[in-house]
Amino acid sequence: GAVVSQHPSWVICKSGTSVKIECRSLDFQATTMFWYRQFPKQSLMLMATSNEGSKATYEQGVEKDKFLINHASLTLSTLTVTSAHPEDSSFYICSPNFGTRGETQYFGPGTRLLVL
Amino acid sequence: GNSVTQMEGPVTLSEEAFLTINCTYTATGYPSLFWYVQYPGEGLQLLLKATKADDKGSNKGFEATYRKETTSFHLEKGSVQVSDSAVYFCALSDPSAGNKLTFGGGTRVLVKP
């Protein structure tokens, strides 16, 4: 199966700082990357869809100025949580989209963010 | 819009018991359906999938059949093991929405020896 990596796997930061999460597709090219957030004991919620070379599309209720997404290449997408606050503490997961109907979605291992 | 509803957990079973997790969906198009599993401390892994009506997905002893008439995709396993303890997510992928995944709320399953 496809290999997706995320870095860092976990991060603890102070309130007000910014945190960058990298998502890499190691053995394929992803023109689109989905970013999800998962709060403890809850389901995954789609935050945004990043497209290589263009602006990301954000889901309703997700602040685009707070969650900056960059999809600079076909193998790298980044999510930056700006001016993080404790309520941003969550598990962030990326998932590349192959664009084919029924294609298996692969997920990164996730990044656990704790904002103090 | 699209939505997925699955039974709430936790579901606690004894080893070798029969497991069923109900999942129903609402979709405007013709979605593909998935079951994902999340083991403790790990990321999501695909368990099985079905791309059209009446398809049956199967893997590791788990099965689910795409029932268009009842808009369901129930997950079953005839004899669970302690290692099946995990959170199970039902999901749909809508090609008319760029293959975005819509997840159910997840069902935590605990299998006791």
PDB file of N, CA, C and O in Angstrom, chain B residues 44-89:
ATOM      1  N   LEU B  44      -5.375   5.415  11.172  1.00  0.00           N
ATOM      2  CA  LEU B  44      -6.433   4.654  10.523  1.00  0.00           C
ATOM      3  C   LEU B  44      -5.873   3.703   9.478  1.00  0.00           C
ATOM      4  O   LEU B  44      -4.950   4.041   8.739  1.00  0.00           O
ATOM      5  N   GLN B  45      -6.488   2.536   9.417  1.00  0.00           N
ATOM      6  CA  GLN B  45      -6.130   1.562   8.394  1.00  0.00           C
ATOM      7  C   GLN B  45      -7.399   1.104   7.706  1.00  0.00           C
ATOM      8  O   GLN B  45      -8.419   0.898   8.353  1.00  0.00           O
ATOM      9  N   LEU B  46      -7.328   0.930   6.395  1.00  0.00           N
ATOM     10  CA  LEU B  46      -8.470   0.406   5.673  1.00  0.00           C
ATOM     11  C   LEU B  46      -8.698  -1.048   6.074  1.00  0.00           C
ATOM     12  O   LEU B  46      -7.769  -1.868   6.053  1.00  0.00           O
ATOM     13  N   LEU B  47      -9.931  -1.380   6.417  1.00  0.00           N
ATOM     14  CA  LEU B  47     -10.276  -2.756   6.737  1.00  0.00           C
ATOM     15  C   LEU B  47     -10.891  -3.437   5.512  1.00  0.00           C
ATOM     16  O   LEU B  47     -10.475  -4.516   5.126  1.00  0.00           O
ATOM     17  N   LEU B  48     -11.890  -2.782   4.920  1.00  0.00           N
ATOM     18  CA  LEU B  48     -12.500  -3.323   3.721  1.00  0.00           C
ATOM     19  C   LEU B  48     -13.294  -2.225   3.027  1.00  0.00           C
ATOM     20  O   LEU B  48     -13.571  -1.178   3.627  1.00  0.00           O
ATOM     21  N   LYS B  49     -13.670  -2.506   1.784  1.00  0.00           N
ATOM     22  CA  LYS B  49     -14.432  -1.508   1.039  1.00  0.00           C
ATOM     23  C   LYS B  49     -15.338  -2.171   0.018  1.00  0.00           C
ATOM     24  O   LYS B  49     -15.162  -3.349  -0.312  1.00  0.00           O
ATOM     25  N   ALA B  50     -16.307  -1.409  -0.466  1.00  0.00           N
ATOM     26  CA  ALA B  50     -17.201  -1.860  -1.536  1.00  0.00           C
ATOM     27  C   ALA B  50     -17.536  -0.641  -2.385  1.00  0.00           C
ATOM     28  O   ALA B  50     -17.821   0.429  -1.845  1.00  0.00           O
ATOM     29  N   THR B  51     -17.485  -0.800  -3.679  1.00  0.00           N
ATOM     30  CA  THR B  51     -17.639   0.357  -4.551  1.00  0.00           C
ATOM     31  C   THR B  51     -18.988   0.453  -5.239  1.00  0.00           C
ATOM     32  O   THR B  51     -19.306   1.492  -5.819  1.00  0.00           O
ATOM     33  N   LYS B  52     -19.785  -0.617  -5.199  1.00  0.00           N
ATOM     34  CA  LYS B  52     -21.106  -0.538  -5.818  1.00  0.00           C
ATOM     35  C   LYS B  52     -22.075  -1.469  -5.110  1.00  0.00           C
ATOM     36  O   LYS B  52     -21.684  -2.352  -4.344  1.00  0.00           O
ATOM     37  N   ALA B  53     -23.337  -1.260  -5.400  1.00  0.00           N
ATOM     38  CA  ALA B  53     -24.395  -2.012  -4.729  1.00  0.00           C
ATOM     39  C   ALA B  53     -24.200  -3.521  -4.877  1.00  0.00           C
ATOM     40  O   ALA B  53     -23.811  -4.001  -5.941  1.00  0.00           O
ATOM     41  N   ASP B  54     -24.447  -4.217  -3.778  1.00  0.00           N
ATOM     42  CA  ASP B  54     -24.364  -5.672  -3.665  1.00  0.00           C
ATOM     43  C   ASP B  54     -22.931  -6.196  -3.591  1.00  0.00           C
ATOM     44  O   ASP B  54     -22.732  -7.407  -3.434  1.00  0.00           O
ATOM     45  N   ASP B  55     -21.962  -5.329  -3.707  1.00  0.00           N
ATOM     46  CA  ASP B  55     -20.571  -5.746  -3.496  1.00  0.00           C
ATOM     47  C   ASP B  55     -20.384  -6.149  -2.047  1.00  0.00           C
ATOM     48  O   ASP B  55     -20.950  -5.543  -1.138  1.00  0.00           O
ATOM     49  N   LYS B  56     -19.555  -7.139  -1.821  1.00  0.00           N
ATOM     50  CA  LYS B  56     -19.188  -7.522  -0.467  1.00  0.00           C
ATOM     51  C   LYS B  56     -17.699  -7.299  -0.279  1.00  0.00           C
ATOM     52  O   LYS B  56     -16.886  -7.816  -1.058  1.00  0.00           O
ATOM     53  N   GLY B  57     -17.363  -6.544   0.741  1.00  0.00           N
ATOM     54  CA  GLY B  57     -15.962  -6.370   1.099  1.00  0.00           C
ATOM     55  C   GLY B  57     -15.624  -7.333   2.221  1.00  0.00           C
ATOM     56  O   GLY B  57     -16.456  -7.611   3.085  1.00  0.00           O
ATOM     57  N   SER B  58     -14.411  -7.861   2.200  1.00  0.00           N
ATOM     58  CA  SER B  58     -14.017  -8.786   3.256  1.00  0.00           C
ATOM     59  C   SER B  58     -12.518  -8.700   3.492  1.00  0.00           C
ATOM     60  O   SER B  58     -11.731  -8.459   2.567  1.00  0.00           O
ATOM     61  N   ASN B  59     -12.148  -8.917   4.759  1.00  0.00           N
ATOM     62  CA  ASN B  59     -10.735  -8.872   5.127  1.00  0.00           C
ATOM     63  C   ASN B  59     -10.602  -9.309   6.576  1.00  0.00           C
ATOM     64  O   ASN B  59     -11.398  -8.899   7.428  1.00  0.00           O
ATOM     65  N   LYS B  60      -9.643 -10.121   6.869  1.00  0.00           N
ATOM     66  CA  LYS B  60      -9.332 -10.554   8.241  1.00  0.00           C
ATOM     67  C   LYS B  60     -10.546 -11.147   8.935  1.00  0.00           C
ATOM     68  O   LYS B  60     -10.692 -11.013  10.159  1.00  0.00           O
ATOM     69  N   GLY B  61     -11.421 -11.779   8.205  1.00  0.00           N
ATOM     70  CA  GLY B  61     -12.597 -12.392   8.800  1.00  0.00           C
ATOM     71  C   GLY B  61     -13.788 -11.460   8.919  1.00  0.00           C
ATOM     72  O   GLY B  61     -14.882 -11.889   9.285  1.00  0.00           O
ATOM     73  N   PHE B  62     -13.564 -10.176   8.614  1.00  0.00           N
ATOM     74  CA  PHE B  62     -14.650  -9.204   8.631  1.00  0.00           C
ATOM     75  C   PHE B  62     -15.316  -9.150   7.256  1.00  0.00           C
ATOM     76  O   PHE B  62     -14.660  -9.323   6.234  1.00  0.00           O
ATOM     77  N   GLU B  63     -16.633  -8.890   7.258  1.00  0.00           N
ATOM     78  CA  GLU B  63     -17.373  -8.744   6.018  1.00  0.00           C
ATOM     79  C   GLU B  63     -18.371  -7.601   6.132  1.00  0.00           C
ATOM     80  O   GLU B  63     -18.871  -7.328   7.235  1.00  0.00           O
ATOM     81  N   ALA B  64     -18.672  -6.998   4.979  1.00  0.00           N
ATOM     82  CA  ALA B  64     -19.733  -5.999   4.925  1.00  0.00           C
ATOM     83  C   ALA B  64     -20.262  -5.967   3.504  1.00  0.00           C
ATOM     84  O   ALA B  64     -19.482  -6.026   2.551  1.00  0.00           O
ATOM     85  N   THR B  65     -21.584  -5.883   3.361  1.00  0.00           N
ATOM     86  CA  THR B  65     -22.212  -5.879   2.044  1.00  0.00           C
ATOM     87  C   THR B  65     -22.880  -4.537   1.798  1.00  0.00           C
ATOM     88  O   THR B  65     -23.622  -4.031   2.649  1.00  0.00           O
ATOM     89  N   TYR B  66     -22.639  -3.979   0.631  1.00  0.00           N
ATOM     90  CA  TYR B  66     -23.201  -2.695   0.215  1.00  0.00           C
ATOM     91  C   TYR B  66     -24.659  -2.925  -0.151  1.00  0.00           C
ATOM     92  O   TYR B  66     -24.964  -3.519  -1.189  1.00  0.00           O
ATOM     93  N   ARG B  67     -25.565  -2.449   0.695  1.00  0.00           N
ATOM     94  CA  ARG B  67     -27.001  -2.621   0.458  1.00  0.00           C
ATOM     95  C   ARG B  67     -27.607  -1.275   0.104  1.00  0.00           C
ATOM     96  O   ARG B  67     -27.849  -0.441   0.969  1.00  0.00           O
ATOM     97  N   LYS B  68     -27.865  -1.104  -1.172  1.00  0.00           N
ATOM     98  CA  LYS B  68     -28.408   0.172  -1.624  1.00  0.00           C
ATOM     99  C   LYS B  68     -29.854   0.341  -1.178  1.00  0.00           C
ATOM    100  O   LYS B  68     -30.289   1.446  -0.845  1.00  0.00           O
ATOM    101  N   GLU B  69     -30.609  -0.755  -1.157  1.00  0.00           N
ATOM    102  CA  GLU B  69     -32.034  -0.650  -0.826  1.00  0.00           C
ATOM    103  C   GLU B  69     -32.258  -0.216   0.617  1.00  0.00           C
ATOM    104  O   GLU B  69     -33.253   0.430   0.924  1.00  0.00           O
ATOM    105  N   THR B  70     -31.322  -0.577   1.481  1.00  0.00           N
ATOM    106  CA  THR B  70     -31.443  -0.178   2.891  1.00  0.00           C
ATOM    107  C   THR B  70     -30.393   0.863   3.273  1.00  0.00           C
ATOM    108  O   THR B  70     -30.299   1.234   4.446  1.00  0.00           O
ATOM    109  N   THR B  71     -29.647   1.323   2.290  1.00  0.00           N
ATOM    110  CA  THR B  71     -28.533   2.277   2.500  1.00  0.00           C
ATOM    111  C   THR B  71     -27.714   1.883   3.717  1.00  0.00           C
ATOM    112  O   THR B  71     -27.492   2.673   4.650  1.00  0.00           O
ATOM    113  N   SER B  72     -27.251   0.638   3.705  1.00  0.00           N
ATOM    114  CA  SER B  72     -26.502   0.140   4.849  1.00  0.00           C
ATOM    115  C   SER B  72     -25.214  -0.545   4.424  1.00  0.00           C
ATOM    116  O   SER B  72     -25.065  -0.964   3.270  1.00  0.00           O
ATOM    117  N   PHE B  73     -24.316  -0.672   5.378  1.00  0.00           N
ATOM    118  CA  PHE B  73     -23.025  -1.324   5.145  1.00  0.00           C
ATOM    119  C   PHE B  73     -22.559  -1.879   6.495  1.00  0.00           C
ATOM    120  O   PHE B  73     -21.547  -1.486   7.040  1.00  0.00           O
ATOM    121  N   HIS B  74     -23.312  -2.811   7.028  1.00  0.00           N
ATOM    122  CA  HIS B  74     -23.049  -3.336   8.358  1.00  0.00           C
ATOM    123  C   HIS B  74     -21.805  -4.224   8.362  1.00  0.00           C
ATOM    124  O   HIS B  74     -21.616  -5.063   7.479  1.00  0.00           O
ATOM    125  N   LEU B  75     -21.015  -4.076   9.398  1.00  0.00           N
ATOM    126  CA  LEU B  75     -19.773  -4.856   9.538  1.00  0.00           C
ATOM    127  C   LEU B  75     -20.027  -6.064  10.430  1.00  0.00           C
ATOM    128  O   LEU B  75     -20.667  -5.932  11.479  1.00  0.00           O
ATOM    129  N   GLU B  76     -19.536  -7.221  10.009  1.00  0.00           N
ATOM    130  CA  GLU B  76     -19.733  -8.449  10.781  1.00  0.00           C
ATOM    131  C   GLU B  76     -18.451  -9.261  10.848  1.00  0.00           C
ATOM    132  O   GLU B  76     -17.650  -9.262   9.913  1.00  0.00           O
ATOM    133  N   LYS B  77     -18.314  -9.955  11.975  1.00  0.00           N
ATOM    134  CA  LYS B  77     -17.246 -10.947  12.112  1.00  0.00           C
ATOM    135  C   LYS B  77     -17.776 -12.080  12.964  1.00  0.00           C
ATOM    136  O   LYS B  77     -18.349 -11.839  14.026  1.00  0.00           O
ATOM    137  N   GLY B  78     -17.564 -13.281  12.506  1.00  0.00           N
ATOM    138  CA  GLY B  78     -18.170 -14.433  13.169  1.00  0.00           C
ATOM    139  C   GLY B  78     -17.548 -14.810  14.499  1.00  0.00           C
ATOM    140  O   GLY B  78     -18.233 -15.323  15.390  1.00  0.00           O
ATOM    141  N   SER B  79     -16.251 -14.540  14.662  1.00  0.00           N
ATOM    142  CA  SER B  79     -15.575 -14.965  15.886  1.00  0.00           C
ATOM    143  C   SER B  79     -14.434 -13.985  16.168  1.00  0.00           C
ATOM    144  O   SER B  79     -13.382 -14.048  15.535  1.00  0.00           O
ATOM    145  N   VAL B  80     -14.684 -13.093  17.100  1.00  0.00           N
ATOM    146  CA  VAL B  80     -13.703 -12.036  17.345  1.00  0.00           C
ATOM    147  C   VAL B  80     -12.569 -12.519  18.255  1.00  0.00           C
ATOM    148  O   VAL B  80     -12.730 -13.469  19.028  1.00  0.00           O
ATOM    149  N   GLN B  81     -11.452 -11.832  18.151  1.00  0.00           N
ATOM    150  CA  GLN B  81     -10.293 -12.098  18.978  1.00  0.00           C
ATOM    151  C   GLN B  81      -9.954 -10.848  19.792  1.00  0.00           C
ATOM    152  O   GLN B  81     -10.393  -9.739  19.449  1.00  0.00           O
ATOM    153  N   VAL B  82      -9.162 -11.059  20.814  1.00  0.00           N
ATOM    154  CA  VAL B  82      -8.752  -9.913  21.645  1.00  0.00           C
ATOM    155  C   VAL B  82      -8.069  -8.854  20.782  1.00  0.00           C
ATOM    156  O   VAL B  82      -8.249  -7.644  20.999  1.00  0.00           O
ATOM    157  N   SER B  83      -7.342  -9.296  19.782  1.00  0.00           N
ATOM    158  CA  SER B  83      -6.620  -8.371  18.900  1.00  0.00           C
ATOM    159  C   SER B  83      -7.538  -7.532  18.017  1.00  0.00           C
ATOM    160  O   SER B  83      -7.071  -6.599  17.352  1.00  0.00           O
ATOM    161  N   ASP B  84      -8.822  -7.830  18.005  1.00  0.00           N
ATOM    162  CA  ASP B  84      -9.787  -7.027  17.239  1.00  0.00           C
ATOM    163  C   ASP B  84     -10.249  -5.806  18.025  1.00  0.00           C
ATOM    164  O   ASP B  84     -11.031  -4.997  17.513  1.00  0.00           O
ATOM    165  N   SER B  85      -9.805  -5.686  19.242  1.00  0.00           N
ATOM    166  CA  SER B  85     -10.171  -4.519  20.052  1.00  0.00           C
ATOM    167  C   SER B  85      -9.624  -3.264  19.392  1.00  0.00           C
ATOM    168  O   SER B  85      -8.407  -3.136  19.184  1.00  0.00           O
ATOM    169  N   ALA B  86     -10.509  -2.350  19.046  1.00  0.00           N
ATOM    170  CA  ALA B  86     -10.117  -1.159  18.292  1.00  0.00           C
ATOM    171  C   ALA B  86     -11.350  -0.273  18.138  1.00  0.00           C
ATOM    172  O   ALA B  86     -12.434  -0.596  18.622  1.00  0.00           O
ATOM    173  N   VAL B  87     -11.158   0.839  17.449  1.00  0.00           N
ATOM    174  CA  VAL B  87     -12.285   1.689  17.078  1.00  0.00           C
ATOM    175  C   VAL B  87     -12.524   1.504  15.584  1.00  0.00           C
ATOM    176  O   VAL B  87     -11.580   1.578  14.791  1.00  0.00           O
ATOM    177  N   TYR B  88     -13.762   1.271  15.219  1.00  0.00           N
ATOM    178  CA  TYR B  88     -14.120   1.004  13.834  1.00  0.00           C
ATOM    179  C   TYR B  88     -14.935   2.174  13.287  1.00  0.00           C
ATOM    180  O   TYR B  88     -15.896   2.629  13.917  1.00  0.00           O
ATOM    181  N   PHE B  89     -14.538   2.647  12.106  1.00  0.00           N
ATOM    182  CA  PHE B  89     -15.196   3.778  11.478  1.00  0.00           C
ATOM    183  C   PHE B  89     -15.794   3.363  10.146  1.00  0.00           C
ATOM    184  O   PHE B  89     -15.095   2.815   9.285  1.00  0.00           O
TER     185      PHE B  89
END
